Short mmCIF file of C-alpha atoms and ligand atoms in Angstrom, two decimals:
data_model
loop_
_atom_site.label_atom_id
_atom_site.label_comp_id
_atom_site.label_asym_id
_atom_site.label_seq_id
_atom_site.Cartn_x
_atom_site.Cartn_y
_atom_site.Cartn_z
CA MET R 1 13.71 59.92 -172.03
CA THR R 2 14.01 60.66 -175.79
CA HIS R 3 17.10 59.84 -177.91
CA ALA R 4 17.86 63.57 -178.09
CA ASP R 5 17.69 63.88 -174.27
CA THR R 6 20.14 60.99 -173.94
CA ILE R 7 22.60 62.63 -176.34
CA THR R 8 22.31 65.99 -174.43
CA GLU R 9 22.95 64.15 -171.15
CA VAL R 10 26.03 62.37 -172.57
CA ILE R 11 27.45 65.70 -173.90
CA GLU R 12 26.74 67.38 -170.57
CA GLU R 13 28.67 64.64 -168.75
CA PHE R 14 31.87 65.60 -170.47
CA ASP R 15 31.34 69.35 -170.48
CA PHE R 16 32.54 70.58 -167.06
CA LEU R 17 31.66 74.24 -167.70
CA LYS R 18 28.12 73.29 -168.73
CA ARG R 19 27.76 71.13 -165.60
CA THR R 20 28.93 73.94 -163.42
CA ARG R 21 26.47 76.38 -165.03
CA LEU R 22 23.65 73.85 -164.60
CA GLU R 23 24.49 73.51 -160.90
CA PHE R 24 24.52 77.31 -160.62
CA GLU R 25 21.12 77.73 -162.30
CA LYS R 26 19.59 75.03 -160.20
CA SER R 27 20.87 76.67 -157.02
CA ILE R 28 19.73 80.16 -158.11
CA GLU R 29 16.30 78.86 -158.89
CA PHE R 30 16.14 77.28 -155.46
CA ILE R 31 17.30 80.39 -153.67
CA ASN R 32 14.86 82.51 -155.60
CA ALA R 33 11.93 80.25 -154.81
CA GLU R 34 12.77 79.29 -151.20
CA ILE R 35 15.13 81.86 -149.61
CA LYS R 36 15.15 85.25 -151.23
CA PRO R 37 14.38 86.85 -154.59
CA VAL R 38 17.37 87.11 -156.89
CA GLU R 39 17.39 89.81 -159.64
CA LYS R 40 18.26 88.59 -163.18
CA GLY R 41 21.26 91.02 -163.40
CA VAL R 42 22.72 89.67 -160.13
CA ARG R 43 22.43 86.09 -161.49
CA ARG R 44 24.33 87.10 -164.62
CA PHE R 45 26.92 89.01 -162.63
CA LEU R 46 27.67 85.99 -160.46
CA GLU R 47 27.66 83.47 -163.24
CA GLN R 48 30.12 85.14 -165.67
CA PRO R 49 33.84 85.60 -165.15
CA PHE R 50 34.73 89.29 -165.00
CA ARG R 51 38.11 88.84 -166.66
CA GLN R 52 39.50 86.16 -169.03
CA LEU R 53 43.09 86.60 -170.21
CA ALA R 54 44.40 84.33 -172.99
CA VAL R 55 48.03 84.57 -174.04
CA LYS R 56 50.16 82.84 -176.62
CA PHE R 57 53.86 82.92 -175.86
CA PRO R 58 57.13 81.45 -177.23
CA VAL R 59 59.46 79.17 -175.29
CA GLN R 60 62.86 78.10 -176.42
CA MET R 61 63.26 74.29 -176.27
CA ASP R 62 66.52 72.51 -175.24
CA ASN R 63 67.18 71.61 -178.89
CA GLY R 64 67.11 75.28 -179.93
CA SER R 65 63.62 75.18 -181.51
CA ILE R 66 60.84 77.57 -180.50
CA GLU R 67 57.42 76.32 -179.38
CA ILE R 68 54.30 78.46 -178.94
CA PHE R 69 52.21 77.77 -175.82
CA THR R 70 48.75 78.97 -174.81
CA GLY R 71 48.03 80.14 -171.30
CA TYR R 72 45.08 81.56 -169.44
CA ARG R 73 44.20 83.38 -166.27
CA VAL R 74 40.49 83.75 -165.45
CA GLN R 75 39.30 85.94 -162.60
CA GLN R 76 35.74 84.86 -161.92
CA ASN R 77 34.43 87.28 -159.41
CA ARG R 78 35.85 90.03 -157.27
CA LEU R 79 33.26 89.95 -154.54
CA TYR R 80 36.37 90.23 -152.46
CA GLU R 81 39.90 90.95 -153.59
CA PRO R 82 42.36 89.42 -154.15
CA THR R 83 41.00 86.71 -156.30
CA LYS R 84 42.61 83.32 -155.66
CA GLY R 85 43.13 80.10 -157.54
CA GLY R 86 45.67 77.55 -158.75
CA ILE R 87 47.66 77.20 -161.96
CA ARG R 88 47.34 74.00 -163.94
CA TYR R 89 49.77 72.61 -166.54
CA ALA R 90 48.06 69.87 -168.56
CA SER R 91 47.48 69.06 -172.28
CA ASP R 92 43.66 69.40 -171.89
CA VAL R 93 43.77 72.89 -170.40
CA SER R 94 41.27 75.12 -172.26
CA LEU R 95 39.50 78.42 -171.56
CA ASP R 96 36.29 76.60 -170.65
CA LEU R 97 38.03 74.31 -168.16
CA ILE R 98 39.86 77.20 -166.48
CA THR R 99 36.59 79.24 -166.40
CA ALA R 100 34.72 76.34 -164.71
CA LEU R 101 37.54 75.87 -162.19
CA ALA R 102 37.59 79.62 -161.49
CA PHE R 103 33.83 79.54 -160.75
CA ASP R 104 34.37 76.66 -158.34
CA MET R 105 37.03 78.75 -156.61
CA THR R 106 34.51 81.55 -155.94
CA MET R 107 32.15 78.93 -154.48
CA LYS R 108 34.84 77.31 -152.36
CA CYS R 109 36.01 80.55 -150.82
CA GLN R 110 32.43 81.30 -149.75
CA VAL R 111 31.95 77.82 -148.29
CA VAL R 112 35.00 78.15 -146.03
CA GLY R 113 34.45 81.88 -145.41
CA LEU R 114 37.60 83.29 -147.00
CA PRO R 115 37.71 86.94 -148.08
CA TYR R 116 38.67 86.00 -151.65
CA GLY R 117 37.05 85.99 -155.08
CA GLY R 118 37.68 82.98 -157.36
CA ALA R 119 40.33 82.66 -160.14
CA LYS R 120 42.22 79.94 -162.00
CA GLY R 121 45.06 79.74 -164.47
CA GLY R 122 46.73 77.27 -166.71
CA VAL R 123 48.94 76.45 -169.61
CA CYS R 124 48.10 73.93 -172.29
CA ALA R 125 51.25 71.75 -171.90
CA ASP R 126 52.12 68.28 -170.69
CA PRO R 127 54.84 68.89 -168.08
CA LYS R 128 55.98 65.28 -168.34
CA LYS R 129 57.09 65.94 -171.94
CA LEU R 130 59.24 68.98 -170.95
CA SER R 131 62.65 69.06 -169.41
CA ARG R 132 63.20 70.87 -166.08
CA ALA R 133 64.88 73.78 -167.92
CA GLU R 134 62.07 74.03 -170.48
CA LEU R 135 59.46 73.97 -167.70
CA ASP R 136 61.31 76.77 -165.82
CA ARG R 137 61.49 78.93 -168.98
CA LEU R 138 57.75 78.29 -169.68
CA THR R 139 56.82 79.26 -166.14
CA ARG R 140 58.88 82.41 -166.18
CA ARG R 141 57.39 83.55 -169.51
CA TYR R 142 53.80 82.63 -168.46
CA ALA R 143 54.36 84.55 -165.17
CA TYR R 144 55.54 87.59 -167.23
CA GLU R 145 52.40 87.38 -169.41
CA ILE R 146 49.99 87.35 -166.46
CA LEU R 147 52.01 89.92 -164.49
CA PRO R 148 49.67 92.83 -165.33
CA ILE R 149 46.74 91.18 -163.51
CA ILE R 150 48.31 89.38 -160.55
CA GLY R 151 49.53 90.89 -157.27
CA PRO R 152 49.28 90.36 -153.48
CA ASP R 153 46.05 92.48 -153.40
CA SER R 154 44.64 91.72 -156.85
CA ASP R 155 45.06 88.04 -157.75
CA VAL R 156 47.10 85.35 -156.01
CA PRO R 157 47.99 82.08 -157.83
CA ALA R 158 48.82 78.70 -156.18
CA PRO R 159 49.77 75.18 -157.34
CA ASP R 160 47.32 72.81 -159.03
CA VAL R 161 47.70 69.77 -161.30
CA GLY R 162 51.14 69.73 -162.96
CA THR R 163 52.58 72.59 -160.85
CA SER R 164 54.26 72.64 -157.44
CA GLU R 165 56.20 74.96 -155.12
CA ARG R 166 59.04 75.17 -157.70
CA GLU R 167 56.72 76.98 -160.20
CA MET R 168 55.38 79.21 -157.40
CA GLY R 169 58.94 80.21 -156.49
CA ILE R 170 59.62 81.26 -160.09
CA ILE R 171 56.39 83.24 -160.27
CA TYR R 172 57.28 85.05 -157.10
CA ASP R 173 60.81 85.81 -158.42
CA THR R 174 59.46 87.14 -161.71
CA TYR R 175 56.93 89.35 -159.93
CA LYS R 176 59.60 90.66 -157.57
CA MET R 177 62.01 91.51 -160.40
CA PHE R 178 59.35 93.75 -161.91
CA ASN R 179 58.03 95.12 -158.66
CA PRO R 180 61.14 95.58 -156.41
CA GLN R 181 59.44 98.11 -154.11
CA THR R 182 56.19 96.25 -153.52
CA PRO R 183 55.54 95.53 -149.86
CA TYR R 184 54.60 91.94 -148.99
CA ALA R 185 55.79 90.68 -152.44
CA PRO R 186 55.84 87.02 -151.27
CA ALA R 187 52.08 87.26 -150.88
CA VAL R 188 51.74 87.39 -154.68
CA VAL R 189 51.64 83.60 -154.69
CA THR R 190 51.02 80.80 -152.20
CA GLY R 191 52.28 77.22 -152.08
CA LYS R 192 55.82 78.62 -152.29
CA PRO R 193 58.93 76.91 -150.85
CA LEU R 194 59.26 77.53 -147.10
CA ASN R 195 62.44 79.55 -147.66
CA LEU R 196 60.52 82.04 -149.78
CA GLY R 197 57.72 82.49 -147.25
CA GLY R 198 55.65 79.34 -147.87
CA SER R 199 53.46 78.06 -145.01
CA LYS R 200 54.15 74.94 -143.04
CA GLY R 201 51.38 72.43 -143.87
CA ARG R 202 50.52 73.91 -147.32
CA LYS R 203 51.71 70.94 -149.34
CA GLU R 204 49.45 68.51 -147.54
CA ALA R 205 46.64 71.02 -146.80
CA THR R 206 44.09 69.90 -149.37
CA ALA R 207 44.35 66.31 -148.11
CA GLN R 208 44.46 67.35 -144.45
CA GLY R 209 41.39 69.53 -144.88
CA GLY R 210 39.57 66.65 -146.60
CA ALA R 211 40.50 64.29 -143.75
CA TYR R 212 39.02 66.79 -141.23
CA VAL R 213 35.76 67.00 -143.20
CA LEU R 214 35.56 63.20 -143.29
CA GLU R 215 36.36 63.01 -139.57
CA GLU R 216 33.65 65.58 -138.82
CA ALA R 217 31.06 63.65 -140.91
CA VAL R 218 31.83 60.45 -138.93
CA LYS R 219 31.87 62.28 -135.54
CA GLN R 220 28.48 63.81 -136.29
CA LYS R 221 27.20 60.35 -137.30
CA SER R 222 26.11 61.78 -140.67
CA ILE R 223 27.17 58.64 -142.60
CA GLU R 224 24.98 55.65 -142.06
CA GLY R 225 26.93 52.59 -140.88
CA PHE R 226 30.11 54.54 -140.00
CA SER R 227 31.10 54.90 -136.38
CA SER R 228 34.83 55.24 -136.90
CA LEU R 229 37.40 55.55 -139.63
CA LYS R 230 39.52 52.81 -138.19
CA ASP R 231 40.00 49.96 -140.65
CA ALA R 232 37.75 51.66 -143.22
CA ALA R 233 38.74 50.44 -146.70
CA VAL R 234 39.83 53.33 -148.94
CA VAL R 235 40.46 53.55 -152.69
CA VAL R 236 42.31 56.63 -153.97
CA GLN R 237 42.31 57.75 -157.63
CA GLY R 238 45.32 59.94 -158.52
CA TYR R 239 48.65 59.60 -156.77
CA GLY R 240 50.07 63.09 -157.04
CA ASN R 241 50.22 65.73 -154.28
CA VAL R 242 46.62 65.31 -153.04
CA GLY R 243 46.29 61.55 -153.59
CA PHE R 244 49.53 60.71 -151.83
CA HIS R 245 48.91 62.91 -148.79
CA ILE R 246 45.31 61.75 -148.25
CA SER R 247 46.51 58.10 -148.39
CA GLN R 248 49.26 58.90 -145.89
CA ILE R 249 47.05 60.91 -143.49
CA LEU R 250 44.22 58.39 -143.47
CA HIS R 251 46.65 55.51 -143.01
CA ASP R 252 48.90 57.02 -140.39
CA ASP R 253 46.54 59.23 -138.38
CA PHE R 254 43.15 57.57 -138.71
CA GLY R 255 44.01 53.83 -139.09
CA CYS R 256 42.29 53.43 -142.48
CA LYS R 257 43.23 50.62 -144.78
CA ILE R 258 44.33 51.94 -148.20
CA VAL R 259 43.24 49.06 -150.40
CA GLY R 260 43.50 50.65 -153.86
CA ILE R 261 45.60 53.35 -155.51
CA CYS R 262 45.76 54.43 -159.18
CA ASP R 263 47.46 57.02 -161.34
CA SER R 264 47.01 57.96 -165.00
CA LYS R 265 48.52 54.56 -166.11
CA GLY R 266 46.19 52.35 -164.05
CA GLY R 267 45.89 50.96 -160.56
CA ILE R 268 46.69 48.34 -157.92
CA TYR R 269 44.48 46.72 -155.26
CA SER R 270 45.25 44.74 -152.11
CA GLU R 271 42.64 43.60 -149.62
CA ASP R 272 45.35 43.51 -146.93
CA GLY R 273 46.11 47.23 -147.42
CA LEU R 274 48.99 49.16 -148.92
CA ASP R 275 51.64 51.27 -147.26
CA PRO R 276 51.30 54.73 -148.95
CA LYS R 277 54.99 55.67 -148.45
CA GLU R 278 56.28 52.35 -149.90
CA VAL R 279 53.97 52.79 -152.90
CA MET R 280 55.20 56.35 -153.46
CA GLY R 281 58.84 55.17 -153.12
CA TYR R 282 58.17 52.53 -155.80
CA LYS R 283 56.36 55.07 -158.09
CA ASN R 284 59.22 57.55 -157.84
CA SER R 285 61.84 54.91 -158.76
CA SER R 286 59.84 53.12 -161.48
CA PRO R 287 60.77 54.05 -165.07
CA ASP R 288 57.11 54.85 -165.85
CA GLN R 289 56.65 56.91 -162.67
CA SER R 290 53.63 54.79 -161.97
CA VAL R 291 52.28 52.59 -159.11
CA ILE R 292 51.75 49.76 -161.66
CA GLY R 293 53.77 46.68 -160.77
CA PHE R 294 54.11 47.48 -157.06
CA ASP R 295 54.64 44.31 -155.06
CA GLY R 296 53.76 42.19 -158.10
CA LEU R 297 50.04 43.20 -157.75
CA GLN R 298 47.73 42.81 -160.68
CA HIS R 299 47.34 45.84 -163.01
CA LEU R 300 43.80 47.19 -162.84
CA THR R 301 42.08 49.67 -165.17
CA GLN R 302 40.61 52.96 -163.90
CA LEU R 303 37.09 51.51 -164.13
CA GLN R 304 38.01 48.34 -162.21
CA LEU R 305 39.62 50.48 -159.45
CA LEU R 306 36.81 53.02 -159.15
CA THR R 307 34.19 50.25 -158.87
CA SER R 308 36.29 47.92 -156.65
CA SER R 309 35.17 46.92 -153.12
CA CYS R 310 35.80 49.68 -150.57
CA ASP R 311 34.06 51.91 -147.98
CA ILE R 312 35.41 55.28 -149.09
CA LEU R 313 36.36 56.30 -152.63
CA ILE R 314 38.57 59.38 -152.98
CA PRO R 315 38.85 60.90 -156.46
CA ALA R 316 42.09 62.94 -156.33
CA ALA R 317 43.06 63.11 -160.02
CA LYS R 318 40.96 65.39 -162.21
CA GLU R 319 37.41 66.38 -163.33
CA THR R 320 34.89 64.06 -165.04
CA GLN R 321 35.97 60.69 -163.67
CA ILE R 322 32.85 59.37 -161.92
CA LEU R 323 30.50 59.12 -164.89
CA GLY R 324 26.97 57.63 -164.74
CA SER R 325 28.33 54.32 -166.05
CA VAL R 326 30.87 54.27 -163.15
CA ALA R 327 28.32 55.37 -160.52
CA LYS R 328 26.04 52.44 -161.42
CA ASP R 329 28.68 49.89 -160.40
CA LEU R 330 30.39 51.81 -157.63
CA GLN R 331 30.60 49.91 -154.29
CA ALA R 332 31.82 52.65 -151.93
CA SER R 333 29.29 54.12 -149.44
CA VAL R 334 31.22 57.47 -149.13
CA ILE R 335 32.87 59.66 -151.77
CA LEU R 336 35.30 62.32 -150.57
CA GLU R 337 35.86 64.55 -153.60
CA LEU R 338 39.37 65.96 -153.34
CA ALA R 339 39.66 66.48 -157.10
CA ASN R 340 37.68 69.42 -158.62
CA GLY R 341 34.54 68.33 -160.51
CA PRO R 342 35.18 64.52 -160.46
CA THR R 343 31.48 63.53 -160.46
CA THR R 344 29.13 64.27 -163.36
CA ASN R 345 25.54 65.37 -162.84
CA LEU R 346 24.21 62.08 -164.17
CA ALA R 347 26.47 60.17 -161.76
CA ASP R 348 25.31 62.42 -158.93
CA ARG R 349 21.67 61.47 -159.45
CA ILE R 350 22.56 57.77 -159.47
CA LEU R 351 24.65 58.16 -156.32
CA THR R 352 21.77 59.96 -154.62
CA ASP R 353 19.40 57.07 -155.50
CA LYS R 354 21.95 54.64 -154.20
CA LYS R 355 22.25 56.67 -150.97
CA VAL R 356 26.01 57.11 -151.37
CA HIS R 357 27.20 59.87 -149.09
CA VAL R 358 29.03 62.45 -151.25
CA LEU R 359 31.27 65.08 -149.58
CA PRO R 360 31.40 67.60 -152.45
CA ASP R 361 34.60 69.16 -153.85
CA ILE R 362 33.81 72.77 -152.97
CA LEU R 363 33.72 71.70 -149.33
CA ALA R 364 35.99 68.63 -149.22
CA ASN R 365 39.03 70.10 -151.05
CA ALA R 366 38.86 73.63 -149.65
CA GLY R 367 41.72 72.92 -147.22
CA GLY R 368 44.20 73.92 -149.92
CA VAL R 369 42.89 77.37 -150.38
CA THR R 370 42.40 77.77 -146.67
CA VAL R 371 46.07 77.18 -145.85
CA SER R 372 46.94 79.40 -148.89
CA TYR R 373 44.93 82.07 -147.10
CA PHE R 374 46.98 81.37 -143.90
CA GLU R 375 50.19 81.65 -145.95
CA TRP R 376 49.02 85.00 -147.39
CA LEU R 377 48.26 86.30 -143.88
CA GLN R 378 51.66 85.19 -142.62
CA ASN R 379 53.38 86.95 -145.55
CA LYS R 380 51.49 90.15 -144.86
CA ALA R 381 52.28 90.07 -141.18
CA GLY R 382 55.89 88.91 -141.67
CA GLU R 383 55.17 85.81 -139.52
CA SER R 384 55.80 82.11 -139.76
CA TRP R 385 53.35 79.84 -137.91
CA GLU R 386 54.32 76.48 -136.51
CA LEU R 387 52.58 73.41 -138.02
CA PRO R 388 50.35 72.62 -135.02
CA ILE R 389 48.91 76.17 -135.24
CA VAL R 390 48.25 75.82 -138.97
CA LYS R 391 46.58 72.42 -138.42
CA GLU R 392 44.42 73.62 -135.54
CA LYS R 393 43.23 76.64 -137.53
CA LEU R 394 42.52 74.45 -140.53
CA GLN R 395 40.61 71.90 -138.47
CA ARG R 396 38.43 74.63 -137.08
CA LYS R 397 37.72 76.14 -140.49
CA MET R 398 36.83 72.85 -142.02
CA ALA R 399 34.65 71.74 -139.13
CA THR R 400 32.77 75.07 -139.24
CA ALA R 401 32.30 74.86 -142.99
CA TYR R 402 31.06 71.27 -142.64
CA GLY R 403 28.61 72.30 -139.92
CA ASN R 404 27.26 75.18 -142.09
CA ILE R 405 26.65 72.92 -145.09
CA VAL R 406 25.00 70.18 -143.01
CA GLU R 407 22.71 72.80 -141.44
CA THR R 408 21.82 74.21 -144.91
CA ALA R 409 21.19 70.63 -146.10
CA ARG R 410 18.91 69.85 -143.12
CA ASN R 411 17.04 73.19 -143.15
CA HIS R 412 16.24 72.93 -146.87
CA ASN R 413 16.15 69.15 -147.38
CA LEU R 414 19.08 69.21 -149.87
CA ASP R 415 21.89 66.83 -150.62
CA MET R 416 25.36 68.03 -149.55
CA ARG R 417 26.44 69.32 -153.00
CA SER R 418 23.24 71.34 -153.54
CA ALA R 419 23.59 72.64 -150.00
CA ALA R 420 27.15 73.73 -150.51
CA PHE R 421 26.22 75.64 -153.70
CA VAL R 422 23.07 77.14 -152.13
CA PHE R 423 25.13 78.23 -149.03
CA ALA R 424 27.89 79.78 -151.16
CA ILE R 425 25.70 81.51 -153.76
CA SER R 426 23.37 82.90 -151.04
CA LYS R 427 26.37 84.50 -149.35
CA ALA R 428 27.71 85.82 -152.66
CA ILE R 429 24.31 87.46 -153.34
CA ASP R 430 24.44 89.14 -149.95
CA VAL R 431 27.94 90.53 -150.64
CA VAL R 432 26.79 91.89 -153.98
CA TYR R 433 23.94 93.83 -152.34
CA GLU R 434 26.12 94.93 -149.40
CA ARG R 435 28.80 96.34 -151.65
CA GLY R 436 26.36 97.73 -154.21
CA ILE R 437 27.12 98.12 -157.93
CA PHE R 438 29.92 100.50 -158.92
CA PRO R 439 29.57 103.42 -159.75
P1 NAD F 1 49.11 66.32 -159.26
O1 NAD F 1 49.47 66.76 -160.60
O2 NAD F 1 50.07 66.46 -158.11
O3 NAD F 1 48.54 64.86 -159.27
C1 NAD F 1 47.55 64.38 -160.15
C2 NAD F 1 47.59 62.87 -160.20
O4 NAD F 1 46.46 62.37 -160.94
C3 NAD F 1 48.84 62.24 -160.80
O5 NAD F 1 49.24 61.13 -160.08
C4 NAD F 1 48.34 61.75 -162.22
O6 NAD F 1 49.03 60.65 -162.70
C5 NAD F 1 46.93 61.35 -161.78
N1 NAD F 1 45.96 61.25 -162.93
C6 NAD F 1 45.85 62.09 -163.95
N2 NAD F 1 44.86 61.65 -164.70
C7 NAD F 1 44.34 60.55 -164.15
C8 NAD F 1 43.36 59.61 -164.48
N3 NAD F 1 42.59 59.74 -165.56
N4 NAD F 1 43.16 58.60 -163.58
C9 NAD F 1 43.87 58.40 -162.52
N5 NAD F 1 44.89 59.26 -162.19
C10 NAD F 1 45.13 60.30 -162.96
O7 NAD F 1 47.72 67.19 -158.87
P2 NAD F 1 47.15 67.51 -157.42
O8 NAD F 1 47.63 68.85 -157.01
O9 NAD F 1 47.32 66.32 -156.58
O10 NAD F 1 45.62 67.72 -157.78
C11 NAD F 1 44.71 66.62 -157.94
C12 NAD F 1 43.29 67.12 -157.93
O11 NAD F 1 43.04 67.88 -156.72
C13 NAD F 1 42.91 68.09 -159.09
O12 NAD F 1 41.60 67.92 -159.45
C14 NAD F 1 43.09 69.45 -158.44
O13 NAD F 1 42.40 70.46 -159.09
C15 NAD F 1 42.55 69.19 -157.04
N6 NAD F 1 42.95 70.12 -156.05
C16 NAD F 1 44.28 70.32 -155.78
C17 NAD F 1 44.62 71.27 -154.85
C18 NAD F 1 46.11 71.46 -154.43
O14 NAD F 1 46.34 72.12 -153.45
N7 NAD F 1 47.06 70.88 -155.16
C19 NAD F 1 43.67 71.97 -154.13
C20 NAD F 1 42.32 71.75 -154.42
C21 NAD F 1 41.95 70.80 -155.39
#
């Protein structure tokens, strides 16, 4: 490898959109060569977002000053409508990041067989630096700015990093104020509070779906050396909505040992296992809102935690965390990607060589959008499903999706990530031809 190649590879590692496009091109080349011919125009149609909205808007701060924020909503593809995808509040939100995440949403919906196109939104803001009142004003104004392009049958947002059911409630309320006559108005957004038409099981859905995928992989004996999840040692990166719930579900329902947990400030590790609820209780009451210091355990860095001894590593924080340099030293034999885009392409190649079993994000974390779909269906039908029904339907969707990706991997001799992309893109190509090009 030349010096220039090395530099390109390092730049690619940190460029999530570029990585996504490379994965897309690789899959399209494969489909074109091995499955069916793909016209150039169809490739371009599927690769590019069809709508990118960027807005700058003012928000009054508690001290009376006015700050200008930048927000985005990207609708990647309306193979089916509505489009669907979360809203992220973080200081590194950019148009490229939201575009990459919107593309992944299109893929994810195809993997689990949901009649949605992909979308994503976000505001460049660190929610930890804003008061509750400032956040509420920011959410209401952002909702107003994206109002022209969202709706129960056009584009339906949901929570992502830095947002929760509170923001979804405000977006619903703003939409309803401007659309008082719209039928099924609660279906404009999912991940809402239960009182506003939220679904039971939505908060923990991403984690629950991931647990079902992992369970299915173990049941089908797809992971060498794994006959049960009982006592499997698990390390979780990120201790927000997804990270906490996966720790709790694997600990309580599957008998796993949660040996390591970290958040943005660093991590903790205990060979004897941690109680996820106790760790969350500590985090919530600590002045830094961090797991650091729990039970007097040593403070570990991200790198130490990601490469610490465990059977299963679960990235549940953000993109671009498992770099090539991390993959080299990683000890886990399974990675369950609950975050979006946590593993770089370089890391992926190293993990393949090391025979680490990777359950890719567009399959592993699709439980969130799946229960969002259930919520949308309940809103449209004026129903409220009990939790066991939601869980049973989710389990079936995730098991079917897992089976489809394993079959694609076996039939075409692909790793699970490539198989998931090839499966999703092949289906998307079929939909394009079946619908035809308007007019
Ligand atoms: P969240 O905001 O509730 O939690 C994120 C957590 O990650 C926080 O604990 C934060 O401290 C931690 N974190 C941030 N940077 C970190 C770093 N560098 N190292 C370690 N920890 C770090 O967000 P969430 O909803 O739990 O989402 C987590 C991931 O899951 C994201 O990639 C998101 O896109 C993905 N995801 C979420 C959903 C959902 O339903 N919420 C659905 C699908 C995918």
